[in-house]
Amino acid sequence: MDSRVVGIPEVDGSEQVAVVIDVMRAFTTAAWAFHRGADKIVLAADEGEALEIKAGHPGWLALKDGAPVQGFDLVNSPGLLQEADLAGRTVIQKTTAGTVGALAVVEAKLVLCASFVVAGATARALVDAGADSVTFVATGEDGRAVEDLACAEYLDRLLAGDRVDPGPCLHRARTSPAADDLRSGRRRGAHQADVDLCLEVDRFDFAMKVRLEDGMAVLRPLRTPPDAVSVTHRAR
């Protein structure tokens, strides 16, 4: 499978299949929200849009990165969502990079949001969809975030059929500036377990797919046959 890696500024509209990566923490948090029972996640471009959407749907929960702010119910932290009861709820997610990256490619034919916790399922979804090329959108630091690039490399090697030891990619992510910021408390709205939770490879068995629904970018879990990748590799 052909692939390229771009940052958000390099998205040019040519993307047909895109995997939007935000390891620390948007799409680790989103996966945890689904694990805790969320039905869907609506992606917002900024705080104002998130609150506007919530005003029109009072039962929905708004989530943002950074410190808690009035009007928002949840914080963009997997550690802080571990015990949340989100059964059947809709979450509106706004983050600095992840949701922005997803919105930049939302009109592509297939858009998946990814992090290490859903890496294997993401690779299976791409194979199951018959994709022959993919654009990885590394959202952090305009495409330079070490942890996002490490995740893109891991996914690319999975898709190439390699027997991948995730250790080196996880080490890069664990020693990244983003991880250091989280551990040191320089990022507000963080939990002490966030870094470790972001580095659990294949913690969940679903991918996460974005598509437009009623004019909103909606993220939902996507499950695919567990042997989709291996079957394709045997055929090569």
PDB file of C-alpha atoms in Angstrom:
ATOM      1  CA  MET A   1       0.000   0.000   0.000  1.00  0.00           C
ATOM      2  CA  ASP A   2       1.411   3.379  -1.001  1.00  0.00           C
ATOM      3  CA  SER A   3       1.555   5.943   1.764  1.00  0.00           C
ATOM      4  CA  ARG A   4       2.634   9.449   2.606  1.00  0.00           C
ATOM      5  CA  VAL A   5       2.745  11.450   5.812  1.00  0.00           C
ATOM      6  CA  VAL A   6       1.659  15.087   5.966  1.00  0.00           C
ATOM      7  CA  GLY A   7       0.912  17.672   8.601  1.00  0.00           C
ATOM      8  CA  ILE A   8      -2.344  19.598   8.658  1.00  0.00           C
ATOM      9  CA  PRO A   9      -0.850  22.514   6.644  1.00  0.00           C
ATOM     10  CA  GLU A  10       0.025  20.072   3.827  1.00  0.00           C
ATOM     11  CA  VAL A  11      -3.505  18.702   3.395  1.00  0.00           C
ATOM     12  CA  ASP A  12      -4.408  19.701  -0.166  1.00  0.00           C
ATOM     13  CA  GLY A  13      -7.741  18.053  -0.936  1.00  0.00           C
ATOM     14  CA  SER A  14      -6.241  15.214  -2.948  1.00  0.00           C
ATOM     15  CA  GLU A  15      -6.594  12.754  -0.079  1.00  0.00           C
ATOM     16  CA  GLN A  16      -8.896   9.850  -0.911  1.00  0.00           C
ATOM     17  CA  VAL A  17      -8.084   7.701   2.101  1.00  0.00           C
ATOM     18  CA  ALA A  18      -6.766   9.412   5.221  1.00  0.00           C
ATOM     19  CA  VAL A  19      -5.739   8.267   8.667  1.00  0.00           C
ATOM     20  CA  VAL A  20      -5.668  11.190  11.073  1.00  0.00           C
ATOM     21  CA  ILE A  21      -3.307  10.540  13.975  1.00  0.00           C
ATOM     22  CA  ASP A  22      -3.323  12.178  17.380  1.00  0.00           C
ATOM     23  CA  VAL A  23      -1.687   9.924  19.959  1.00  0.00           C
ATOM     24  CA  MET A  24      -1.493  12.441  22.825  1.00  0.00           C
ATOM     25  CA  ARG A  25      -4.344  12.672  23.288  1.00  0.00           C
ATOM     26  CA  ALA A  26      -7.369  13.286  21.088  1.00  0.00           C
ATOM     27  CA  PHE A  27      -7.811   9.901  19.466  1.00  0.00           C
ATOM     28  CA  THR A  28      -6.726   7.948  22.505  1.00  0.00           C
ATOM     29  CA  THR A  29      -9.361   9.863  24.469  1.00  0.00           C
ATOM     30  CA  ALA A  30     -11.958   9.247  21.742  1.00  0.00           C
ATOM     31  CA  ALA A  31     -11.286   5.499  21.853  1.00  0.00           C
ATOM     32  CA  TRP A  32     -11.739   5.520  25.613  1.00  0.00           C
ATOM     33  CA  ALA A  33     -15.007   7.433  25.218  1.00  0.00           C
ATOM     34  CA  PHE A  34     -16.325   4.668  22.958  1.00  0.00           C
ATOM     35  CA  HIS A  35     -15.055   2.039  25.385  1.00  0.00           C
ATOM     36  CA  ARG A  36     -16.983   3.782  28.144  1.00  0.00           C
ATOM     37  CA  GLY A  37     -20.172   3.555  26.090  1.00  0.00           C
ATOM     38  CA  ALA A  38     -20.364   6.697  23.942  1.00  0.00           C
ATOM     39  CA  ASP A  39     -22.590   6.239  20.898  1.00  0.00           C
ATOM     40  CA  LYS A  40     -20.878   8.814  18.688  1.00  0.00           C
ATOM     41  CA  ILE A  41     -18.461  11.735  18.831  1.00  0.00           C
ATOM     42  CA  VAL A  42     -19.142  14.970  16.968  1.00  0.00           C
ATOM     43  CA  LEU A  43     -15.928  16.767  16.030  1.00  0.00           C
ATOM     44  CA  ALA A  44     -15.877  20.546  16.467  1.00  0.00           C
ATOM     45  CA  ALA A  45     -13.458  23.049  14.979  1.00  0.00           C
ATOM     46  CA  ASP A  46     -13.242  25.306  18.024  1.00  0.00           C
ATOM     47  CA  GLU A  47     -14.756  25.960  21.442  1.00  0.00           C
ATOM     48  CA  GLY A  48     -17.421  28.267  20.068  1.00  0.00           C
ATOM     49  CA  GLU A  49     -18.678  25.660  17.620  1.00  0.00           C
ATOM     50  CA  ALA A  50     -18.647  22.982  20.319  1.00  0.00           C
ATOM     51  CA  LEU A  51     -20.783  25.094  22.625  1.00  0.00           C
ATOM     52  CA  GLU A  52     -23.114  26.057  19.772  1.00  0.00           C
ATOM     53  CA  ILE A  53     -23.664  22.392  18.932  1.00  0.00           C
ATOM     54  CA  LYS A  54     -24.276  21.613  22.592  1.00  0.00           C
ATOM     55  CA  ALA A  55     -26.798  24.454  22.873  1.00  0.00           C
ATOM     56  CA  GLY A  56     -28.798  22.819  20.104  1.00  0.00           C
ATOM     57  CA  HIS A  57     -28.538  19.384  21.723  1.00  0.00           C
ATOM     58  CA  PRO A  58     -28.728  19.878  25.509  1.00  0.00           C
ATOM     59  CA  GLY A  59     -28.273  16.176  26.261  1.00  0.00           C
ATOM     60  CA  TRP A  60     -24.901  16.000  24.542  1.00  0.00           C
ATOM     61  CA  LEU A  61     -21.616  16.308  26.441  1.00  0.00           C
ATOM     62  CA  ALA A  62     -18.874  18.733  25.389  1.00  0.00           C
ATOM     63  CA  LEU A  63     -15.201  17.790  25.748  1.00  0.00           C
ATOM     64  CA  LYS A  64     -12.111  19.922  25.225  1.00  0.00           C
ATOM     65  CA  ASP A  65      -8.393  19.876  25.893  1.00  0.00           C
ATOM     66  CA  GLY A  66      -6.759  21.992  28.557  1.00  0.00           C
ATOM     67  CA  ALA A  67      -8.207  22.980  31.887  1.00  0.00           C
ATOM     68  CA  PRO A  68     -11.950  22.575  32.603  1.00  0.00           C
ATOM     69  CA  VAL A  69     -14.032  25.485  31.277  1.00  0.00           C
ATOM     70  CA  GLN A  70     -17.646  26.416  31.969  1.00  0.00           C
ATOM     71  CA  GLY A  71     -19.964  24.787  29.457  1.00  0.00           C
ATOM     72  CA  PHE A  72     -17.695  21.791  28.917  1.00  0.00           C
ATOM     73  CA  ASP A  73     -18.437  18.544  30.707  1.00  0.00           C
ATOM     74  CA  LEU A  74     -15.331  16.485  30.008  1.00  0.00           C
ATOM     75  CA  VAL A  75     -11.583  16.929  29.578  1.00  0.00           C
ATOM     76  CA  ASN A  76      -9.467  15.499  26.745  1.00  0.00           C
ATOM     77  CA  SER A  77      -7.707  12.952  28.943  1.00  0.00           C
ATOM     78  CA  PRO A  78      -7.977   9.168  28.707  1.00  0.00           C
ATOM     79  CA  GLY A  79      -7.085   8.903  32.378  1.00  0.00           C
ATOM     80  CA  LEU A  80      -9.970  11.149  33.350  1.00  0.00           C
ATOM     81  CA  LEU A  81     -12.402   9.110  31.216  1.00  0.00           C
ATOM     82  CA  GLN A  82     -11.476   5.694  32.611  1.00  0.00           C
ATOM     83  CA  GLU A  83     -14.404   5.619  35.007  1.00  0.00           C
ATOM     84  CA  ALA A  84     -16.837   7.877  33.123  1.00  0.00           C
ATOM     85  CA  ASP A  85     -20.297   6.511  32.384  1.00  0.00           C
ATOM     86  CA  LEU A  86     -20.945   7.510  28.775  1.00  0.00           C
ATOM     87  CA  ALA A  87     -23.406   4.764  27.891  1.00  0.00           C
ATOM     88  CA  GLY A  88     -25.520   5.879  24.938  1.00  0.00           C
ATOM     89  CA  ARG A  89     -24.228   9.454  25.107  1.00  0.00           C
ATOM     90  CA  THR A  90     -23.067  11.745  22.308  1.00  0.00           C
ATOM     91  CA  VAL A  91     -19.813  13.576  22.955  1.00  0.00           C
ATOM     92  CA  ILE A  92     -18.756  16.787  21.201  1.00  0.00           C
ATOM     93  CA  GLN A  93     -14.959  16.813  20.999  1.00  0.00           C
ATOM     94  CA  LYS A  94     -12.795  19.868  20.375  1.00  0.00           C
ATOM     95  CA  THR A  95      -8.999  19.643  20.551  1.00  0.00           C
ATOM     96  CA  THR A  96      -6.107  21.777  19.396  1.00  0.00           C
ATOM     97  CA  ALA A  97      -4.867  19.427  16.685  1.00  0.00           C
ATOM     98  CA  GLY A  98      -6.708  16.115  16.356  1.00  0.00           C
ATOM     99  CA  THR A  99     -10.195  17.347  15.576  1.00  0.00           C
ATOM    100  CA  VAL A 100      -8.768  20.068  13.326  1.00  0.00           C
ATOM    101  CA  GLY A 101      -6.920  17.445  11.300  1.00  0.00           C
ATOM    102  CA  ALA A 102      -9.989  15.269  10.939  1.00  0.00           C
ATOM    103  CA  LEU A 103     -12.098  18.189   9.759  1.00  0.00           C
ATOM    104  CA  ALA A 104      -9.445  19.063   7.170  1.00  0.00           C
ATOM    105  CA  VAL A 105      -9.964  15.728   5.377  1.00  0.00           C
ATOM    106  CA  VAL A 106     -13.565  14.951   6.310  1.00  0.00           C
ATOM    107  CA  GLU A 107     -14.713  14.921   2.684  1.00  0.00           C
ATOM    108  CA  ALA A 108     -12.252  12.218   1.656  1.00  0.00           C
ATOM    109  CA  LYS A 109     -13.626   8.839   0.581  1.00  0.00           C
ATOM    110  CA  LEU A 110     -12.493   7.161   3.805  1.00  0.00           C
ATOM    111  CA  VAL A 111     -11.298   8.890   6.966  1.00  0.00           C
ATOM    112  CA  LEU A 112     -10.115   7.036  10.042  1.00  0.00           C
ATOM    113  CA  CYS A 113      -8.870   8.565  13.279  1.00  0.00           C
ATOM    114  CA  ALA A 114      -6.089   6.669  14.991  1.00  0.00           C
ATOM    115  CA  SER A 115      -3.607   6.280  17.799  1.00  0.00           C
ATOM    116  CA  PHE A 116      -1.671   3.315  19.148  1.00  0.00           C
ATOM    117  CA  VAL A 117      -4.678   2.000  21.084  1.00  0.00           C
ATOM    118  CA  VAL A 118      -6.557   1.250  17.847  1.00  0.00           C
ATOM    119  CA  ALA A 119      -3.611   0.665  15.508  1.00  0.00           C
ATOM    120  CA  GLY A 120      -4.285  -2.950  14.558  1.00  0.00           C
ATOM    121  CA  ALA A 121      -7.986  -2.347  13.988  1.00  0.00           C
ATOM    122  CA  THR A 122      -7.138   0.695  11.867  1.00  0.00           C
ATOM    123  CA  ALA A 123      -4.851  -1.365   9.653  1.00  0.00           C
ATOM    124  CA  ARG A 124      -7.552  -4.023   9.310  1.00  0.00           C
ATOM    125  CA  ALA A 125     -10.116  -1.390   8.338  1.00  0.00           C
ATOM    126  CA  LEU A 126      -7.862  -0.066   5.589  1.00  0.00           C
ATOM    127  CA  VAL A 127      -7.298  -3.562   4.196  1.00  0.00           C
ATOM    128  CA  ASP A 128     -10.979  -4.432   4.480  1.00  0.00           C
ATOM    129  CA  ALA A 129     -11.841  -1.263   2.518  1.00  0.00           C
ATOM    130  CA  GLY A 130      -9.470  -2.269  -0.285  1.00  0.00           C
ATOM    131  CA  ALA A 131      -7.426   0.904   0.006  1.00  0.00           C
ATOM    132  CA  ASP A 132      -4.346   0.964  -2.226  1.00  0.00           C
ATOM    133  CA  SER A 133      -2.929   4.224  -0.893  1.00  0.00           C
ATOM    134  CA  VAL A 134      -3.267   6.196   2.313  1.00  0.00           C
ATOM    135  CA  THR A 135      -2.369   9.634   3.609  1.00  0.00           C
ATOM    136  CA  PHE A 136      -1.349   9.727   7.241  1.00  0.00           C
ATOM    137  CA  VAL A 137      -2.124  13.125   8.759  1.00  0.00           C
ATOM    138  CA  ALA A 138       0.174  13.678  11.741  1.00  0.00           C
ATOM    139  CA  THR A 139      -1.704  16.391  13.571  1.00  0.00           C
ATOM    140  CA  GLY A 140       0.604  17.458  16.382  1.00  0.00           C
ATOM    141  CA  GLU A 141       3.115  20.279  15.892  1.00  0.00           C
ATOM    142  CA  ASP A 142       2.121  20.802  12.244  1.00  0.00           C
ATOM    143  CA  GLY A 143       3.131  17.255  11.385  1.00  0.00           C
ATOM    144  CA  ARG A 144       6.328  17.117  13.449  1.00  0.00           C
ATOM    145  CA  ALA A 145       4.971  15.499  16.623  1.00  0.00           C
ATOM    146  CA  VAL A 146       7.269  12.575  17.381  1.00  0.00           C
ATOM    147  CA  GLU A 147       4.520  10.384  18.807  1.00  0.00           C
ATOM    148  CA  ASP A 148       2.246  10.861  15.783  1.00  0.00           C
ATOM    149  CA  LEU A 149       5.063  10.125  13.337  1.00  0.00           C
ATOM    150  CA  ALA A 150       5.973   7.020  15.325  1.00  0.00           C
ATOM    151  CA  CYS A 151       2.371   5.808  15.132  1.00  0.00           C
ATOM    152  CA  ALA A 152       2.265   6.504  11.381  1.00  0.00           C
ATOM    153  CA  GLU A 153       5.440   4.448  10.919  1.00  0.00           C
ATOM    154  CA  TYR A 154       3.994   1.596  12.951  1.00  0.00           C
ATOM    155  CA  LEU A 155       0.782   1.591  10.911  1.00  0.00           C
ATOM    156  CA  ASP A 156       2.720   1.767   7.651  1.00  0.00           C
ATOM    157  CA  ARG A 157       4.797  -1.257   8.594  1.00  0.00           C
ATOM    158  CA  LEU A 158       1.680  -3.193   9.606  1.00  0.00           C
ATOM    159  CA  LEU A 159       0.177  -2.457   6.205  1.00  0.00           C
ATOM    160  CA  ALA A 160       3.395  -3.560   4.488  1.00  0.00           C
ATOM    161  CA  GLY A 161       3.025  -6.969   6.073  1.00  0.00           C
ATOM    162  CA  ASP A 162       6.010  -6.689   8.383  1.00  0.00           C
ATOM    163  CA  ARG A 163       6.128  -8.531  11.689  1.00  0.00           C
ATOM    164  CA  VAL A 164       6.409  -5.389  13.731  1.00  0.00           C
ATOM    165  CA  ASP A 165       7.871  -5.008  17.178  1.00  0.00           C
ATOM    166  CA  PRO A 166       6.102  -1.862  18.421  1.00  0.00           C
ATOM    167  CA  GLY A 167       8.797  -1.296  21.038  1.00  0.00           C
ATOM    168  CA  PRO A 168      10.981   1.180  19.103  1.00  0.00           C
ATOM    169  CA  CYS A 169       7.966   3.249  18.003  1.00  0.00           C
ATOM    170  CA  LEU A 170       6.590   3.269  21.529  1.00  0.00           C
ATOM    171  CA  HIS A 171       9.969   4.340  22.891  1.00  0.00           C
ATOM    172  CA  ARG A 172      10.008   7.310  20.537  1.00  0.00           C
ATOM    173  CA  ALA A 173       6.525   8.263  21.663  1.00  0.00           C
ATOM    174  CA  ARG A 174       7.301   7.740  25.347  1.00  0.00           C
ATOM    175  CA  THR A 175      10.327  10.043  25.149  1.00  0.00           C
ATOM    176  CA  SER A 176       8.615  12.686  22.992  1.00  0.00           C
ATOM    177  CA  PRO A 177       8.191  16.322  24.055  1.00  0.00           C
ATOM    178  CA  ALA A 178       4.427  15.755  24.310  1.00  0.00           C
ATOM    179  CA  ALA A 179       4.904  12.881  26.734  1.00  0.00           C
ATOM    180  CA  ASP A 180       7.335  14.953  28.775  1.00  0.00           C
ATOM    181  CA  ASP A 181       4.825  17.813  28.903  1.00  0.00           C
ATOM    182  CA  LEU A 182       2.122  15.471  30.187  1.00  0.00           C
ATOM    183  CA  ARG A 183       4.336  13.864  32.807  1.00  0.00           C
ATOM    184  CA  SER A 184       5.638  17.212  34.049  1.00  0.00           C
ATOM    185  CA  GLY A 185       2.194  18.772  34.370  1.00  0.00           C
ATOM    186  CA  ARG A 186       2.860  21.428  31.743  1.00  0.00           C
ATOM    187  CA  ARG A 187      -0.356  20.418  30.001  1.00  0.00           C
ATOM    188  CA  ARG A 188      -3.430  21.269  32.019  1.00  0.00           C
ATOM    189  CA  GLY A 189      -6.324  18.860  32.207  1.00  0.00           C
ATOM    190  CA  ALA A 190      -4.024  15.841  32.375  1.00  0.00           C
ATOM    191  CA  HIS A 191      -4.054  12.651  34.447  1.00  0.00           C
ATOM    192  CA  GLN A 192      -0.934  10.934  35.708  1.00  0.00           C
ATOM    193  CA  ALA A 193      -1.814   7.798  33.718  1.00  0.00           C
ATOM    194  CA  ASP A 194      -2.302   9.587  30.384  1.00  0.00           C
ATOM    195  CA  VAL A 195       1.094   8.756  28.851  1.00  0.00           C
ATOM    196  CA  ASP A 196       0.857   5.061  29.690  1.00  0.00           C
ATOM    197  CA  LEU A 197      -2.723   4.875  28.433  1.00  0.00           C
ATOM    198  CA  CYS A 198      -1.697   6.515  25.144  1.00  0.00           C
ATOM    199  CA  LEU A 199       0.956   3.836  24.600  1.00  0.00           C
ATOM    200  CA  GLU A 200      -1.201   0.723  25.021  1.00  0.00           C
ATOM    201  CA  VAL A 201      -0.965  -0.886  21.592  1.00  0.00           C
ATOM    202  CA  ASP A 202      -4.249  -2.429  20.405  1.00  0.00           C
ATOM    203  CA  ARG A 203      -6.027  -1.751  23.686  1.00  0.00           C
ATOM    204  CA  PHE A 204      -9.285  -1.705  21.692  1.00  0.00           C
ATOM    205  CA  ASP A 205     -10.604  -3.898  18.885  1.00  0.00           C
ATOM    206  CA  PHE A 206     -12.283  -1.193  16.826  1.00  0.00           C
ATOM    207  CA  ALA A 207     -11.173   1.463  14.369  1.00  0.00           C
ATOM    208  CA  MET A 208     -12.786   4.925  14.332  1.00  0.00           C
ATOM    209  CA  LYS A 209     -14.385   6.267  11.164  1.00  0.00           C
ATOM    210  CA  VAL A 210     -15.434   9.834  10.418  1.00  0.00           C
ATOM    211  CA  ARG A 211     -18.157  10.832   8.017  1.00  0.00           C
ATOM    212  CA  LEU A 212     -20.501  13.742   7.532  1.00  0.00           C
ATOM    213  CA  GLU A 213     -23.945  13.295   9.071  1.00  0.00           C
ATOM    214  CA  ASP A 214     -26.470  16.132   8.904  1.00  0.00           C
ATOM    215  CA  GLY A 215     -23.657  18.573   8.190  1.00  0.00           C
ATOM    216  CA  MET A 216     -21.564  17.467  11.192  1.00  0.00           C
ATOM    217  CA  ALA A 217     -18.352  15.427  11.257  1.00  0.00           C
ATOM    218  CA  VAL A 218     -19.287  12.340  13.255  1.00  0.00           C
ATOM    219  CA  LEU A 219     -16.841   9.755  14.572  1.00  0.00           C
ATOM    220  CA  ARG A 220     -18.088   6.231  15.233  1.00  0.00           C
ATOM    221  CA  PRO A 221     -16.423   2.929  16.127  1.00  0.00           C
ATOM    222  CA  LEU A 222     -15.847   0.534  13.231  1.00  0.00           C
ATOM    223  CA  ARG A 223     -15.226  -3.165  13.726  1.00  0.00           C
ATOM    224  CA  THR A 224     -13.686  -5.331  10.995  1.00  0.00           C
ATOM    225  CA  PRO A 225     -12.822  -9.039  10.704  1.00  0.00           C
ATOM    226  CA  PRO A 226      -9.840  -9.717  12.988  1.00  0.00           C
ATOM    227  CA  ASP A 227      -7.918 -11.582  10.271  1.00  0.00           C
ATOM    228  CA  ALA A 228      -8.368  -8.969   7.517  1.00  0.00           C
ATOM    229  CA  VAL A 229      -4.678  -7.992   7.481  1.00  0.00           C
ATOM    230  CA  SER A 230      -3.299 -11.499   7.725  1.00  0.00           C
ATOM    231  CA  VAL A 231      -5.505 -12.779   4.893  1.00  0.00           C
ATOM    232  CA  THR A 232      -4.257 -10.023   2.601  1.00  0.00           C
ATOM    233  CA  HIS A 233      -0.639 -10.717   3.545  1.00  0.00           C
ATOM    234  CA  ARG A 234      -1.024 -14.420   2.758  1.00  0.00           C
ATOM    235  CA  ALA A 235      -2.352 -13.477  -0.678  1.00  0.00           C
ATOM    236  CA  ARG A 236       0.769 -11.475  -1.547  1.00  0.00           C
TER     237      ARG A 236
END
